[in-house]
């Protein structure tokens, strides 16, 4: 019986090739879209799942309850880690994870790899397998270093690495360390990535800052003891903060901060490791918000739903053309159950063909998809037993949803009514109309969403940062300790070049360059009765000139002032928001100690607020300082942009001559800052692709359903033409029913889209307003697309010779 069902289903599909092709094409496209989005969500949700201790691992962060919104940060001081381990009950292990620079060498061979400075607890907290060497305590003393498998192969080749002495450039200073272990490379779904691991005590600033609580520069992870909860640990952190006066409640109160439920103006909290990848503000690496993943899931469901609704509409419409077949089957003894299973088998066969085609098509488009959306997706996830079960269940569910109702409807036909020819399609079918409306609601929502998300992306990308970025080239320096010397050589080489205007150095990059990183150093201190907080950037001479920033008070750093680089004082230029924190009118010339153990600060200039970081975040006060012999990580070159390509080639060749072993490619700041918004650009691309697929599937279904309706109204059209109706009148009459549905769909979607997109835009401090013109534009575009789709059929029907449709009457 089952074999007969499938044979009959196959014959019917071959007989109705157009209907079957439309359904298979629609389902295949929808399944491919669903598979790709599923793989994306699956990979993101798998982050840090491999960690054996994931349920007990937390990232420490501080929060201050400002009236305008909570201020959060994960940067901690050197004494914080040991204090947590010694004083907070329930904490079993603690490890800092600090950026320690880059560079490792062995027997004259040097490679540029990042260094992470950690505590010895790191290896027992996190599940990164030791492939060779010391598994018990790889960093049990300061003279050891741990490398990953990739670094071991690049540096040693086939030579056994454990026990070898290597040079490691920590904070710009070479240190001779012994390789104690080789770790497996961190999985790409790990929040913590590493190449070289050394002890945090090797940090250049550790000796002078190991007891300084005010200097924050790295995150800390803790592992709870068995039986201890995150709430208990947070209570212990609260007591630690009060014990060491890490939050000045009086100052915070005077500045308008509010209390939390415990009566604190600030506190330390714990972020579970399972949430680190999904917290954009506190997370590590390429974080992603869970609402973004929910959006992808909704898009996948919407696209599949649109394809299913096409399936339902076409099958319901075609059911009436198969009425006589059903009548004959019932006459010779077929029951409702047999009719239902026969028609459902056809739907199941279509779904199986579509999912098979979708998997094969996914294999073809996976690499282009990864390149377009900068993903690292793999089809291995589809081979997981749980995924296979869900896929099979999904195919059965889709076939039942899409084919079940039409099969049930046809099975209920009465034999007498069928054979008398009284079964016909209802022109005002509520189901058909409802499904068409839903399809165009989803398509219109995606179109409007694409327009708004792209507008927000462009709004952020083109936002003024307070300085010129179009004409500035950024070069990551391989040996930051040599930057001042390299700058001197670059100036000498390019002095006679009219395309080069000026150049300078900086400790941080603007945007994300070829080294794929951007650091931030913050400092907080007390001044009189005020708490001052600022980002710190170390620069070279000509920084303001190169960036195109003019002081609003005071002066720039100047070579004619030897005191600017004097070891006895710290000469700084501050932004206006930094100056306002002091609460005095004229801040130029102000001298004070931010730390009694360090040189006195001397403010020589005030500049407008500038952004070194994404406009997604609130701009912070900024302090620029210049120090003699300070390591600078980047060289910034300002050029004339009448020929950007030629200017880039000129600067690149000059830098290659002064640091030939640097493999990093110079980039314009516009390229760097664009990378800030990769997430928004990717979301815009996904929405645009989904909108295109949704409107394509909607129109494909609309085209097929209109063709069936036209076939059923063929005689009516013939009669109207005989009675004198023009082609335009008939086309308008036939199109009106469907166009009304499209208009109604957009009327329904406009307020929903406005509400949802405003909610999404509320996540940005710098957001684009939703223009009223977006809705009419999207509505007209949807209507025109639907009109073209409908007109192809309606005009053809109106032009048909009425004699052919009426000759049997």
PDB file of C-alpha atoms in Angstrom, residues 28 31 351-361:
ATOM      1  CA  UNK A  28      14.310  24.298  -1.478  1.00  0.00           C
ATOM      2  CA  UNK A  31      15.230  25.117   3.470  1.00  0.00           C
ATOM      3  CA  UNK A 351       9.428  17.889   0.990  1.00  0.00           C
ATOM      4  CA  UNK A 352      11.948  15.034   0.793  1.00  0.00           C
ATOM      5  CA  UNK A 353      13.028  16.136  -2.695  1.00  0.00           C
ATOM      6  CA  UNK A 354      13.261  19.749  -1.497  1.00  0.00           C
ATOM      7  CA  UNK A 355      15.342  18.956   1.624  1.00  0.00           C
ATOM      8  CA  UNK A 356      17.703  16.761  -0.407  1.00  0.00           C
ATOM      9  CA  UNK A 357      18.158  19.519  -2.972  1.00  0.00           C
ATOM     10  CA  UNK A 358      18.577  22.057  -0.159  1.00  0.00           C
ATOM     11  CA  UNK A 359      21.397  20.076   1.490  1.00  0.00           C
ATOM     12  CA  UNK A 360      23.229  19.746  -1.818  1.00  0.00           C
ATOM     13  CA  UNK A 361      22.744  23.444  -2.566  1.00  0.00           C
TER      14      UNK A 361
END
